[in-house]
Amino acid sequence: MSTQEDGAETLIDLVCRKSQAVKSKSGRREISVSAQEARGRRVAAEMGLTVRHVWREVGSASRFRRSKKVPKQDLALQALERGEVGALWVFRLDRWTRRGAGAILSIVEPRDGRPRRLLIDNGDPENPGIGLDSANPRDRSELIRRAEDAREETEVLSERVRNTKVFQRENGEWLNGHAPYGLRIVLVSAFDEDGEEIEERKLERDPETSAGIPGEPDVTKLDIARWVTYEAPIAKIAKRKISQMLNERGVPSPTGGTWAYSTVANMIDNPVYAGWQITGREEGKSKRVLYRNSAGEKVSVMVGPAVLTEDEYNEAQAASRGTGPPGDAESWRAKHVLTDLLECCGCGSSCTWRGTGYSCWRPGAGGVCPGPAFVAFKSAEEYVFNRWSTRMAALEPDDPLLAIAAERWKARQDPQSSEDEAAARAALADAEAALSRLWKDRRAGLYDGPSERFFAPSLAEANEAVLEAQRAVDESRDGGAVDISFLLDAQSLIEAWEDADDALKRDLLRLAIRRIKVRKAEYRGQQFNGDKRMEIIWHDDEAA
C-alpha cells in the first residue's frame, strides 16, 4: 500500500490545462496555461508549500484518447493518490476526470490515512485563491457533486456522438473531414424522421480538380486515383514502384508532398474507391475496414458511380498481393531495432532500414528531402543503447520515467495481470456508475421529503462499493508486479541487452524512449558523433 513520503506534505503539484485555443461556448476565452501556473504558484506561496512539478497540457481529451497518451491531469492525480505530494492545485474541476466521484473519494478518504488535499481555484480574476479545498468538510460534497456533473456531461456527450455516428454511417454519410484523394464531398438534401429537411454529406468522383502535375494541367486527381488503385496494380507494378513513378512524374501526394509506399497501399486497399462506407483501420495495420450495417450489409457512401466497380476493386486487390517484395504482407511490422523510432531532421519523415543503416525514406521513394539523414546501424544502435542504459541506471525510485518504464515492462511481461487489472477497473466503473446514479436521483428530488432518511445509508453503501472496487484495482496492480530491478543496474542492463534478440531490444528501448531525431552528416565520411547527430526524446519529456 502506498504511503506518503516524509516531507511530501509540504509539496504541491499544479495542473495547468487548456482544452482549446478558441473561445468557449460561453464566449469567454480560457485562461492561458501560463496564467494558470502564476495563480497556482501564488496560492502555493500563501500556503507555505513548495511547488514540486507543474503538469502542463493543451488539447482536447479526445485527442489524448486517440493518441493513447495518458493525460497529464491523470498522472498528477495518481501522484497525489500515491502520496508523492501532499496537495494538488487545479484551476477548474470540470473535465477533470471520467472517474467522477471516485477520483474525489480516493482523496477525501485516503486508504492509508495520510491526508491529501485537492485545491480548486476560486476563479476570481483579481484575487486568486482557494475556492474549494478537499480538507474542508464543507467543501467535500460540492467537490463530489462537481466531479459527478463533469463525468455525467462527458458520458452524455460521448453517447450522443456515438449514436449519431452509427446512424450516419448506416445512412451512408461521409464522416471524415476530408474526402479521399480523387473524390469530393457533396451535400445532398434529405428529410429526417420528423419530416425536417436536412443535408447529408456524401462522396462523388472529382473530375475537375487538377492533380497539379507540371506540364500536365488536364490530368485530374481522379485520373491519378484510378491509375493508383486499379491500372497500376493490374499491370503488376509494385507499390513501392508506384510511389517512385508518381514522384518522378512530379505528382503531389494527397498531403501535397511526396508519395510513400504506405500512401499507395492505403489507397489500393481502401474500399471507399469501390463506393463503400469505411470505419477505422485494421488492427496493427493501416488498411481501412469495410463498414457493414446491423444487417451485415455493405453501405454505399457515393452519389453517382464510384472510382472502381466492384469487379475492378476485387481484381486490383488480387493483383496487388503479388506485386510487393518478399514479406510485403508483413511490411507494416517493424523488424529492426530502431525502425519507427528515428526521425529525419531534414524533412521530419521517418528513417527506415536501407542497406547498411537507417536513412530518410523520401529519396528512396523518388521524393525530395533538403537534408536526408543516414546513419550506420552499428553506430546508431550502440549510441542509443549507451544513452538509454546510462539514463535508466541513473534513475531514482521516484523518477516519473521509471514509473512509465515499469508500467510498459509490466504490460509486456505479465499480460494476465493486465487482464485482471482491466477486469477490476471495469468493476470500479460499475461501482462509480451506481454512485453517479445515486447522486443523479438526489438532484432529481427522489430523496426529498420522507425519502431523505434513505439517502445517507445508500450513499455510504455506494461509497464503500467504490472504495472496495478501488482496492481491488490496487490489489490487481500489486499482485501483478514484475521485477524491474535490472533496469536500475548498469551491468544488468548490459547483460540483458546482450542476451536479447532484436524484438526484445526494440521493446527495451521503447520503455523510456519516445523517438529519436537524426541529422545529416556535415560531409561524406564524417566520423560519427552521436551527441551532434542524434537527439533522444524520452517519454517524460514534456515537449514530446
Coordinates of C-alpha atoms in Angstrom, one line a residue:
M1 CA 0.0 0.0 0.0
S2 CA 1.3 3.4 -0.9
T3 CA 2.3 5.7 1.9
Q4 CA 3.1 9.4 1.8
E5 CA 6.8 10.1 1.9
D6 CA 8.3 12.2 4.6
G7 CA 8.2 15.8 3.7
A8 CA 5.7 15.2 0.9
E9 CA 3.0 17.1 2.9
T10 CA 4.9 20.3 2.1
L11 CA 4.9 19.7 -1.6
I12 CA 2.3 20.7 -4.1
D13 CA 1.8 19.9 -7.8
L14 CA 0.0 22.3 -10.2
V15 CA -2.2 21.1 -13.1
C16 CA -2.4 23.8 -15.8
R17 CA -4.7 22.6 -18.6
K18 CA -6.3 24.4 -21.5
S19 CA -8.6 22.3 -23.7
Q20 CA -8.9 24.6 -26.6
A21 CA -7.3 27.6 -28.2
V22 CA -10.6 29.3 -29.2
K23 CA -13.4 30.8 -27.3
S24 CA -15.6 28.6 -25.2
K25 CA -19.3 28.2 -25.6
S26 CA -19.9 30.9 -23.0
G27 CA -18.0 33.3 -25.3
R28 CA -15.1 33.7 -22.9
R29 CA -11.5 32.7 -23.7
E30 CA -10.0 30.1 -21.4
I31 CA -7.3 31.4 -19.2
S32 CA -3.8 30.5 -20.6
V33 CA -1.6 27.8 -19.1
S34 CA 1.0 30.4 -18.1
A35 CA -1.7 32.5 -16.3
Q36 CA -2.9 29.3 -14.5
E37 CA 0.6 28.5 -13.4
A38 CA 1.1 32.0 -12.0
R39 CA -2.2 31.7 -10.0
G40 CA -1.2 28.3 -8.7
R41 CA 2.2 29.4 -7.6
R42 CA 0.7 32.4 -5.7
V43 CA -1.7 30.1 -3.8
A44 CA 1.2 27.7 -3.0
A45 CA 3.3 30.6 -1.7
E46 CA 0.5 31.8 0.5
M47 CA 0.1 28.3 2.0
G48 CA 3.8 27.9 2.5
L49 CA 4.0 24.9 0.1
T50 CA 6.8 24.1 -2.4
V51 CA 5.8 23.5 -6.0
R52 CA 7.3 20.2 -6.9
H53 CA 6.0 19.9 -10.5
V54 CA 3.8 21.7 -13.0
W55 CA 1.7 19.5 -15.2
R56 CA 1.1 21.5 -18.4
E57 CA -1.3 20.3 -21.1
V58 CA -3.1 21.8 -24.1
G59 CA -5.6 19.9 -26.1
S60 CA -8.9 18.1 -26.0
A61 CA -9.5 14.8 -24.1
S62 CA -10.4 13.1 -27.3
R63 CA -7.0 13.8 -28.8
F64 CA -5.3 12.1 -26.0
R65 CA -7.6 9.1 -26.2
R66 CA -6.8 8.8 -29.9
S67 CA -3.0 9.0 -29.2
K68 CA -3.3 6.6 -26.3
K69 CA -1.2 9.0 -24.2
V70 CA -2.1 9.3 -20.5
P71 CA -3.4 12.9 -19.9
K72 CA -1.2 14.9 -17.6
Q73 CA -4.1 15.6 -15.3
D74 CA -4.5 11.8 -14.7
L75 CA -0.7 11.5 -14.0
A76 CA -1.0 14.4 -11.5
L77 CA -3.9 12.7 -9.7
Q78 CA -2.0 9.4 -9.5
A79 CA 0.9 11.3 -7.9
L80 CA -1.4 12.7 -5.3
E81 CA -3.0 9.4 -4.6
R82 CA 0.4 7.7 -4.2
G83 CA 1.4 10.3 -1.7
E84 CA 4.2 11.8 -3.7
V85 CA 2.8 15.3 -2.8
G86 CA 0.5 16.5 -0.1
A87 CA -1.6 18.7 -2.3
L88 CA -2.7 19.2 -5.9
W89 CA -4.0 22.6 -7.3
V90 CA -6.2 22.8 -10.3
F91 CA -7.8 25.8 -11.9
R92 CA -11.1 24.1 -12.7
L93 CA -12.7 20.8 -11.8
D94 CA -14.8 20.4 -14.9
R95 CA -13.5 17.9 -17.5
W96 CA -11.1 16.8 -14.7
T97 CA -11.6 13.1 -14.9
R98 CA -14.0 10.4 -16.2
R99 CA -13.9 8.7 -12.8
G100 CA -16.3 11.3 -11.4
A101 CA -16.8 10.9 -7.6
G102 CA -14.3 8.0 -7.5
A103 CA -11.5 10.4 -8.1
I104 CA -12.5 12.6 -5.2
L105 CA -13.3 9.8 -2.8
S106 CA -9.7 8.5 -3.0
I107 CA -8.5 11.9 -1.9
V108 CA -11.0 12.8 0.8
E109 CA -10.9 9.3 2.3
P110 CA -7.3 8.1 1.6
R111 CA -6.9 4.4 2.4
D112 CA -3.6 4.8 4.2
G113 CA -5.0 7.6 6.4
R114 CA -2.4 10.2 5.4
P115 CA -4.0 13.4 4.3
R116 CA -4.1 14.6 0.7
R117 CA -5.6 17.9 -0.5
L118 CA -7.2 18.8 -3.8
L119 CA -7.4 22.6 -4.2
I120 CA -9.7 24.3 -6.7
D121 CA -9.0 27.9 -7.8
N122 CA -11.7 30.5 -6.7
G123 CA -11.9 31.9 -10.2
D124 CA -11.5 35.5 -9.0
P125 CA -9.6 37.3 -11.7
E126 CA -8.3 39.9 -9.3
N127 CA -7.6 37.9 -6.2
P128 CA -6.5 34.3 -6.9
G129 CA -7.2 31.9 -4.0
I130 CA -8.8 28.7 -2.9
G131 CA -12.4 28.2 -4.0
L132 CA -12.8 24.6 -2.8
D133 CA -10.5 22.5 -0.5
S134 CA -11.0 18.8 0.0
A135 CA -9.5 19.2 3.5
N136 CA -12.6 21.3 4.4
P137 CA -15.5 19.1 5.3
R138 CA -18.0 21.7 4.0
D139 CA -16.4 21.5 0.5
R140 CA -16.4 17.7 0.1
S141 CA -20.0 17.3 -1.1
E142 CA -19.5 20.2 -3.5
L143 CA -16.4 18.6 -4.9
I144 CA -18.1 15.3 -5.4
R145 CA -21.1 17.0 -7.0
R146 CA -18.9 18.9 -9.5
A147 CA -16.9 15.8 -10.3
E148 CA -20.2 13.8 -11.0
D149 CA -21.5 16.7 -13.1
A150 CA -18.4 16.7 -15.2
R151 CA -18.5 12.9 -15.6
E152 CA -22.2 12.9 -16.5
E153 CA -21.7 15.7 -19.0
T154 CA -18.9 13.7 -20.7
E155 CA -20.8 10.5 -20.7
V156 CA -23.9 12.1 -22.2
L157 CA -21.9 13.9 -24.9
S158 CA -19.9 10.7 -25.7
E159 CA -23.1 8.6 -26.0
R160 CA -24.8 11.2 -28.2
V161 CA -21.7 11.4 -30.5
R162 CA -21.5 7.6 -30.8
N163 CA -25.2 7.2 -31.6
T164 CA -25.0 10.0 -34.2
K165 CA -22.0 8.4 -35.9
V166 CA -23.6 5.0 -36.0
F167 CA -26.8 6.5 -37.6
Q168 CA -24.7 8.5 -40.1
R169 CA -22.6 5.5 -41.1
E170 CA -25.6 3.3 -41.6
N171 CA -27.2 6.1 -43.6
G172 CA -24.2 6.2 -45.9
E173 CA -22.9 9.6 -44.8
W174 CA -19.2 10.5 -45.0
L175 CA -17.9 11.4 -41.6
N176 CA -14.3 12.3 -42.2
G177 CA -13.4 16.0 -42.6
H178 CA -11.7 15.4 -45.9
A179 CA -12.6 13.4 -48.9
P180 CA -10.2 10.6 -50.1
Y181 CA -7.9 11.5 -53.0
G182 CA -9.7 11.9 -56.3
L183 CA -13.2 12.3 -54.6
R184 CA -15.0 15.3 -53.2
I185 CA -17.7 15.9 -50.5
V186 CA -21.2 16.9 -51.7
L187 CA -24.2 17.9 -49.6
V188 CA -27.4 16.1 -50.6
S189 CA -30.9 17.2 -49.4
A190 CA -32.9 14.7 -47.5
F191 CA -35.6 14.5 -44.9
D192 CA -35.3 13.1 -41.3
E193 CA -37.9 11.1 -39.4
D194 CA -39.8 14.2 -38.4
G195 CA -40.0 15.5 -42.0
E196 CA -37.4 18.2 -41.5
E197 CA -35.2 18.9 -44.4
I198 CA -31.5 18.1 -43.7
E199 CA -28.3 17.9 -45.6
E200 CA -26.3 14.7 -45.8
R201 CA -22.6 14.5 -46.6
K202 CA -21.8 12.1 -49.4
L203 CA -18.9 11.5 -51.8
E204 CA -18.7 11.8 -55.5
R205 CA -16.0 11.5 -58.1
D206 CA -14.0 14.7 -58.7
P207 CA -13.3 15.0 -62.4
E208 CA -12.3 18.7 -62.2
T209 CA -9.5 19.2 -59.7
S210 CA -6.1 19.1 -61.4
A211 CA -3.5 16.7 -60.0
G212 CA -1.0 19.6 -60.1
I213 CA 1.5 17.9 -62.3
P214 CA 3.9 20.3 -64.0
G215 CA 3.1 20.5 -67.7
E216 CA 0.0 18.3 -67.4
P217 CA -2.8 20.6 -66.2
D218 CA -5.6 18.4 -67.7
V219 CA -4.7 15.4 -65.6
T220 CA -7.1 15.3 -62.6
K221 CA -6.8 13.7 -59.2
L222 CA -9.5 11.3 -60.3
D223 CA -7.2 10.1 -63.1
I224 CA -4.4 9.5 -60.7
A225 CA -6.6 7.8 -58.2
R226 CA -7.9 5.4 -60.8
W227 CA -4.3 4.7 -62.0
V228 CA -3.1 4.0 -58.5
T229 CA -6.0 1.9 -57.3
Y230 CA -6.6 -0.1 -60.5
E231 CA -4.4 0.4 -63.6
A232 CA -1.0 0.1 -61.9
P233 CA -1.9 -2.9 -59.7
I234 CA -3.3 -5.0 -62.6
A235 CA -0.2 -4.1 -64.6
K236 CA 1.8 -5.8 -61.8
I237 CA 3.6 -2.6 -60.8
A238 CA 4.8 -3.0 -57.2
K239 CA 3.5 -0.5 -54.6
R240 CA 6.9 1.0 -53.9
K241 CA 7.5 1.4 -57.7
I242 CA 4.1 3.1 -58.0
S243 CA 5.2 5.7 -55.4
Q244 CA 8.5 6.2 -57.1
M245 CA 6.9 6.7 -60.5
L246 CA 4.5 9.2 -59.1
N247 CA 7.3 11.2 -57.5
E248 CA 9.4 11.1 -60.7
R249 CA 6.4 12.4 -62.6
G250 CA 6.1 15.3 -60.1
V251 CA 2.6 14.3 -58.9
P252 CA 1.9 15.9 -55.5
S253 CA 0.7 13.4 -52.9
P254 CA -2.6 13.7 -51.1
T255 CA -0.9 15.9 -48.5
G256 CA 1.0 17.9 -51.1
G257 CA 4.3 16.3 -50.5
T258 CA 5.9 13.2 -51.9
W259 CA 4.3 9.8 -52.3
A260 CA 5.2 6.9 -49.9
Y261 CA 4.7 3.2 -50.1
S262 CA 2.1 3.4 -47.3
T263 CA 0.1 6.1 -49.1
V264 CA -0.2 3.9 -52.2
A265 CA -1.0 0.8 -50.2
N266 CA -3.7 2.6 -48.3
M267 CA -5.4 3.8 -51.5
I268 CA -5.3 0.4 -53.1
D269 CA -6.8 -1.3 -50.1
N270 CA -9.4 1.4 -49.4
P271 CA -13.0 0.1 -50.1
V272 CA -14.2 3.7 -50.5
Y273 CA -12.9 3.7 -54.1
A274 CA -15.4 1.0 -54.8
G275 CA -18.1 3.2 -53.2
W276 CA -18.4 1.5 -49.8
Q277 CA -18.5 3.1 -46.3
I278 CA -15.5 2.5 -44.1
T279 CA -14.7 2.7 -40.4
G280 CA -11.4 2.8 -38.6
R281 CA -8.3 0.7 -39.6
E282 CA -7.4 -2.9 -39.3
E283 CA -5.6 -3.5 -36.0
G284 CA -1.8 -3.4 -36.4
K285 CA -2.1 -2.2 -40.0
S286 CA -3.1 0.9 -41.9
K287 CA -5.8 -0.9 -44.0
R288 CA -9.2 0.7 -43.9
V289 CA -12.0 -1.5 -42.6
L290 CA -15.1 -2.1 -44.7
Y291 CA -18.2 -1.0 -42.7
R292 CA -21.3 -3.2 -42.5
N293 CA -24.6 -2.2 -41.0
S294 CA -26.6 -4.0 -38.3
A295 CA -27.9 -6.4 -41.0
G296 CA -24.4 -7.2 -42.1
E297 CA -24.7 -5.4 -45.4
K298 CA -22.3 -3.0 -47.1
V299 CA -23.3 0.6 -47.2
S300 CA -22.8 2.9 -50.2
V301 CA -21.4 6.3 -49.5
M302 CA -21.4 7.6 -53.1
V303 CA -23.5 9.9 -55.2
G304 CA -23.1 8.5 -58.7
P305 CA -20.6 5.9 -59.8
A306 CA -17.6 5.0 -57.8
V307 CA -14.0 5.2 -59.0
L308 CA -13.9 1.5 -59.4
T309 CA -16.6 -1.1 -60.0
E310 CA -16.8 -4.0 -57.5
D311 CA -15.2 -6.3 -60.0
E312 CA -12.4 -3.8 -60.7
Y313 CA -11.7 -3.4 -57.0
N314 CA -11.5 -7.1 -56.4
E315 CA -9.3 -7.6 -59.4
A316 CA -6.9 -4.9 -58.2
Q317 CA -6.9 -6.4 -54.7
A318 CA -5.9 -9.8 -56.0
A319 CA -3.3 -8.4 -58.4
S320 CA -1.6 -6.2 -55.7
R321 CA -1.0 -9.1 -53.4
G322 CA 1.6 -10.4 -55.7
T323 CA 3.4 -7.2 -56.6
G324 CA 5.3 -6.5 -53.5
P325 CA 8.8 -7.6 -52.3
P326 CA 9.2 -10.7 -50.2
G327 CA 7.4 -10.2 -46.9
D328 CA 5.3 -7.4 -48.3
A329 CA 2.2 -8.5 -46.5
E330 CA 4.1 -8.0 -43.2
S331 CA 5.8 -4.8 -44.2
W332 CA 3.7 -2.8 -41.7
R333 CA 5.6 -4.5 -38.9
A334 CA 9.0 -3.0 -37.9
K335 CA 11.8 -5.6 -37.7
H336 CA 15.0 -3.7 -37.0
V337 CA 16.0 -2.3 -33.6
L338 CA 15.5 1.4 -34.3
T339 CA 12.8 1.3 -37.0
D340 CA 9.9 3.7 -36.2
L341 CA 12.0 5.5 -33.6
L342 CA 14.2 7.5 -35.9
E343 CA 13.0 10.8 -37.5
C344 CA 14.9 12.7 -40.2
C345 CA 15.6 16.3 -39.2
G346 CA 15.7 17.3 -42.8
C347 CA 12.0 16.7 -43.5
G348 CA 10.5 15.2 -40.4
S349 CA 9.9 11.9 -42.1
S350 CA 10.9 8.5 -40.6
C351 CA 14.2 6.9 -41.2
T352 CA 13.8 3.3 -42.3
W353 CA 16.2 0.4 -42.8
R354 CA 18.1 0.6 -46.0
G355 CA 21.3 -1.3 -46.9
T356 CA 23.7 -0.9 -44.0
G357 CA 21.8 1.5 -41.9
Y358 CA 18.8 3.8 -41.4
S359 CA 18.0 6.5 -43.9
C360 CA 15.3 9.0 -44.7
W361 CA 12.7 7.2 -46.8
R362 CA 11.8 10.1 -49.1
P363 CA 14.8 9.9 -51.5
G364 CA 14.3 6.2 -51.9
A365 CA 10.8 6.7 -53.0
G366 CA 11.7 9.3 -55.5
G367 CA 10.9 12.2 -53.2
V368 CA 13.0 15.2 -52.1
C369 CA 14.4 15.9 -48.6
P370 CA 16.5 19.0 -48.0
G371 CA 18.8 17.2 -45.6
P372 CA 18.3 13.4 -45.9
A373 CA 19.8 11.7 -42.8
F374 CA 21.6 8.4 -42.9
V375 CA 23.3 6.6 -40.0
A376 CA 25.1 3.3 -40.0
F377 CA 23.1 0.8 -37.9
K378 CA 26.0 -0.3 -35.7
S379 CA 27.0 3.2 -34.7
A380 CA 23.4 4.3 -34.2
E381 CA 22.3 1.3 -32.1
E382 CA 25.4 1.4 -29.9
Y383 CA 25.0 5.1 -29.2
V384 CA 21.3 4.8 -28.4
F385 CA 21.9 1.8 -26.2
N386 CA 24.6 3.6 -24.2
R387 CA 22.4 6.7 -23.7
W388 CA 19.4 4.5 -22.8
S389 CA 21.3 2.3 -20.3
T390 CA 23.1 5.3 -18.7
R391 CA 19.8 7.1 -18.2
M392 CA 18.0 4.0 -16.9
A393 CA 20.7 3.1 -14.4
A394 CA 20.8 6.7 -13.0
L395 CA 17.0 6.9 -12.4
E396 CA 15.9 7.5 -8.8
P397 CA 13.0 5.4 -7.4
D398 CA 10.6 8.4 -7.6
D399 CA 11.6 9.4 -11.1
P400 CA 8.5 9.6 -13.4
L401 CA 10.4 8.0 -16.3
L402 CA 11.0 4.9 -14.1
A403 CA 7.2 4.7 -13.4
I404 CA 6.5 4.9 -17.1
A405 CA 9.1 2.2 -18.0
A406 CA 7.9 -0.1 -15.2
E407 CA 4.3 0.2 -16.4
R408 CA 5.3 -0.6 -20.0
W409 CA 7.5 -3.5 -18.9
K410 CA 4.7 -4.9 -16.8
A411 CA 2.3 -4.9 -19.7
R412 CA 4.9 -6.9 -21.8
Q413 CA 5.8 -9.4 -19.1
D414 CA 2.5 -10.0 -17.4
P415 CA -0.4 -9.8 -19.8
Q416 CA -2.6 -11.9 -17.4
S417 CA -2.1 -9.3 -14.7
S418 CA -3.1 -6.6 -17.1
E419 CA -6.3 -8.5 -17.9
D420 CA -7.0 -8.9 -14.2
E421 CA -6.5 -5.2 -13.7
A422 CA -8.7 -4.4 -16.6
A423 CA -11.5 -6.5 -15.0
A424 CA -11.0 -4.8 -11.7
R425 CA -11.2 -1.4 -13.4
A426 CA -14.4 -2.5 -15.1
A427 CA -15.9 -3.3 -11.7
L428 CA -14.8 0.1 -10.4
A429 CA -16.5 1.7 -13.4
D430 CA -19.7 -0.1 -12.5
A431 CA -19.5 1.0 -8.8
E432 CA -18.8 4.5 -9.8
A433 CA -21.8 4.4 -12.2
A434 CA -24.0 3.3 -9.4
L435 CA -22.8 6.2 -7.2
S436 CA -23.4 8.5 -10.1
R437 CA -27.0 7.4 -10.5
L438 CA -27.5 7.9 -6.7
W439 CA -26.4 11.5 -6.9
K440 CA -28.4 12.0 -10.1
D441 CA -31.5 10.7 -8.2
R442 CA -30.7 13.0 -5.3
R443 CA -30.6 16.0 -7.7
A444 CA -33.8 14.9 -9.4
G445 CA -35.6 15.1 -6.0
L446 CA -36.2 11.4 -5.4
Y447 CA -34.8 11.7 -1.9
D448 CA -36.8 14.7 -0.9
G449 CA -39.2 14.7 2.0
P450 CA -39.7 11.4 3.8
S451 CA -37.2 9.6 1.5
E452 CA -34.4 11.8 2.8
R453 CA -33.6 9.3 5.6
F454 CA -32.8 6.7 2.9
F455 CA -30.1 8.8 1.2
A456 CA -27.3 8.7 3.8
P457 CA -27.3 4.9 4.1
S458 CA -27.5 4.5 0.3
L459 CA -24.6 7.0 -0.1
A460 CA -22.5 5.2 2.5
E461 CA -23.1 1.9 0.7
A462 CA -22.3 3.3 -2.7
N463 CA -19.1 5.0 -1.4
E464 CA -18.0 1.7 0.2
A465 CA -18.6 -0.1 -3.1
V466 CA -16.4 2.4 -4.9
L467 CA -13.7 2.2 -2.3
E468 CA -13.8 -1.6 -2.4
A469 CA -13.5 -1.7 -6.2
Q470 CA -10.6 0.7 -6.0
R471 CA -8.9 -1.6 -3.5
A472 CA -9.4 -4.4 -6.0
V473 CA -7.8 -2.4 -8.7
D474 CA -4.8 -1.7 -6.4
E475 CA -4.5 -5.3 -5.4
S476 CA -4.6 -6.5 -9.1
R477 CA -1.9 -3.9 -9.8
D478 CA 0.2 -5.0 -6.8
G479 CA -0.4 -8.7 -7.4
G480 CA 0.9 -8.4 -11.0
A481 CA 4.1 -6.6 -10.0
V482 CA 7.1 -7.6 -12.1
D483 CA 10.8 -7.3 -11.3
I484 CA 12.4 -4.2 -12.8
S485 CA 15.5 -4.1 -10.7
F486 CA 17.6 -5.0 -13.7
L487 CA 16.7 -1.6 -15.2
L488 CA 18.5 0.2 -12.4
D489 CA 21.8 -1.6 -12.6
A490 CA 24.2 -0.8 -15.5
Q491 CA 25.8 -4.3 -15.6
S492 CA 22.4 -6.0 -15.6
L493 CA 21.3 -3.8 -18.4
I494 CA 24.3 -4.8 -20.5
E495 CA 23.7 -8.5 -19.8
A496 CA 20.0 -8.2 -20.7
W497 CA 20.9 -6.4 -23.9
E498 CA 23.5 -8.9 -25.0
D499 CA 21.1 -11.8 -24.4
A500 CA 18.1 -10.1 -26.2
D501 CA 17.1 -10.7 -29.8
D502 CA 16.1 -7.7 -31.9
A503 CA 12.5 -7.8 -30.9
L504 CA 13.3 -7.6 -27.2
K505 CA 15.9 -4.9 -27.8
R506 CA 13.2 -2.8 -29.6
D507 CA 10.9 -3.2 -26.6
L508 CA 13.6 -2.4 -24.1
L509 CA 14.5 0.9 -25.8
R510 CA 10.8 1.9 -26.0
L511 CA 10.3 1.5 -22.3
A512 CA 11.8 5.0 -22.0
I513 CA 12.4 6.5 -25.5
R514 CA 9.6 8.1 -27.5
R515 CA 11.5 9.0 -30.6
I516 CA 15.0 10.0 -31.9
K517 CA 15.8 12.8 -34.3
V518 CA 18.7 12.2 -36.7
R519 CA 20.7 14.9 -38.5
K520 CA 22.5 14.6 -41.8
A521 CA 26.3 14.3 -41.6
E522 CA 28.1 17.6 -42.4
Y523 CA 30.2 15.9 -45.1
R524 CA 30.6 12.4 -46.6
G525 CA 32.8 10.1 -44.4
Q526 CA 32.5 12.3 -41.3
Q527 CA 33.2 10.4 -38.1
F528 CA 30.0 9.5 -36.3
N529 CA 29.3 11.8 -33.3
G530 CA 26.0 10.7 -31.6
D531 CA 25.7 13.8 -29.5
K532 CA 25.7 16.0 -32.5
R533 CA 23.8 13.7 -34.9
M534 CA 21.1 12.3 -32.7
E535 CA 18.6 13.8 -30.3
I536 CA 16.7 11.4 -28.0
I537 CA 13.1 12.4 -26.9
W538 CA 12.2 10.5 -23.7
H539 CA 8.7 9.5 -22.5
D540 CA 8.8 12.0 -19.7
D541 CA 9.9 15.0 -21.9
E542 CA 7.0 17.5 -21.7
A543 CA 7.8 18.8 -25.2
A544 CA 7.5 15.2 -26.7

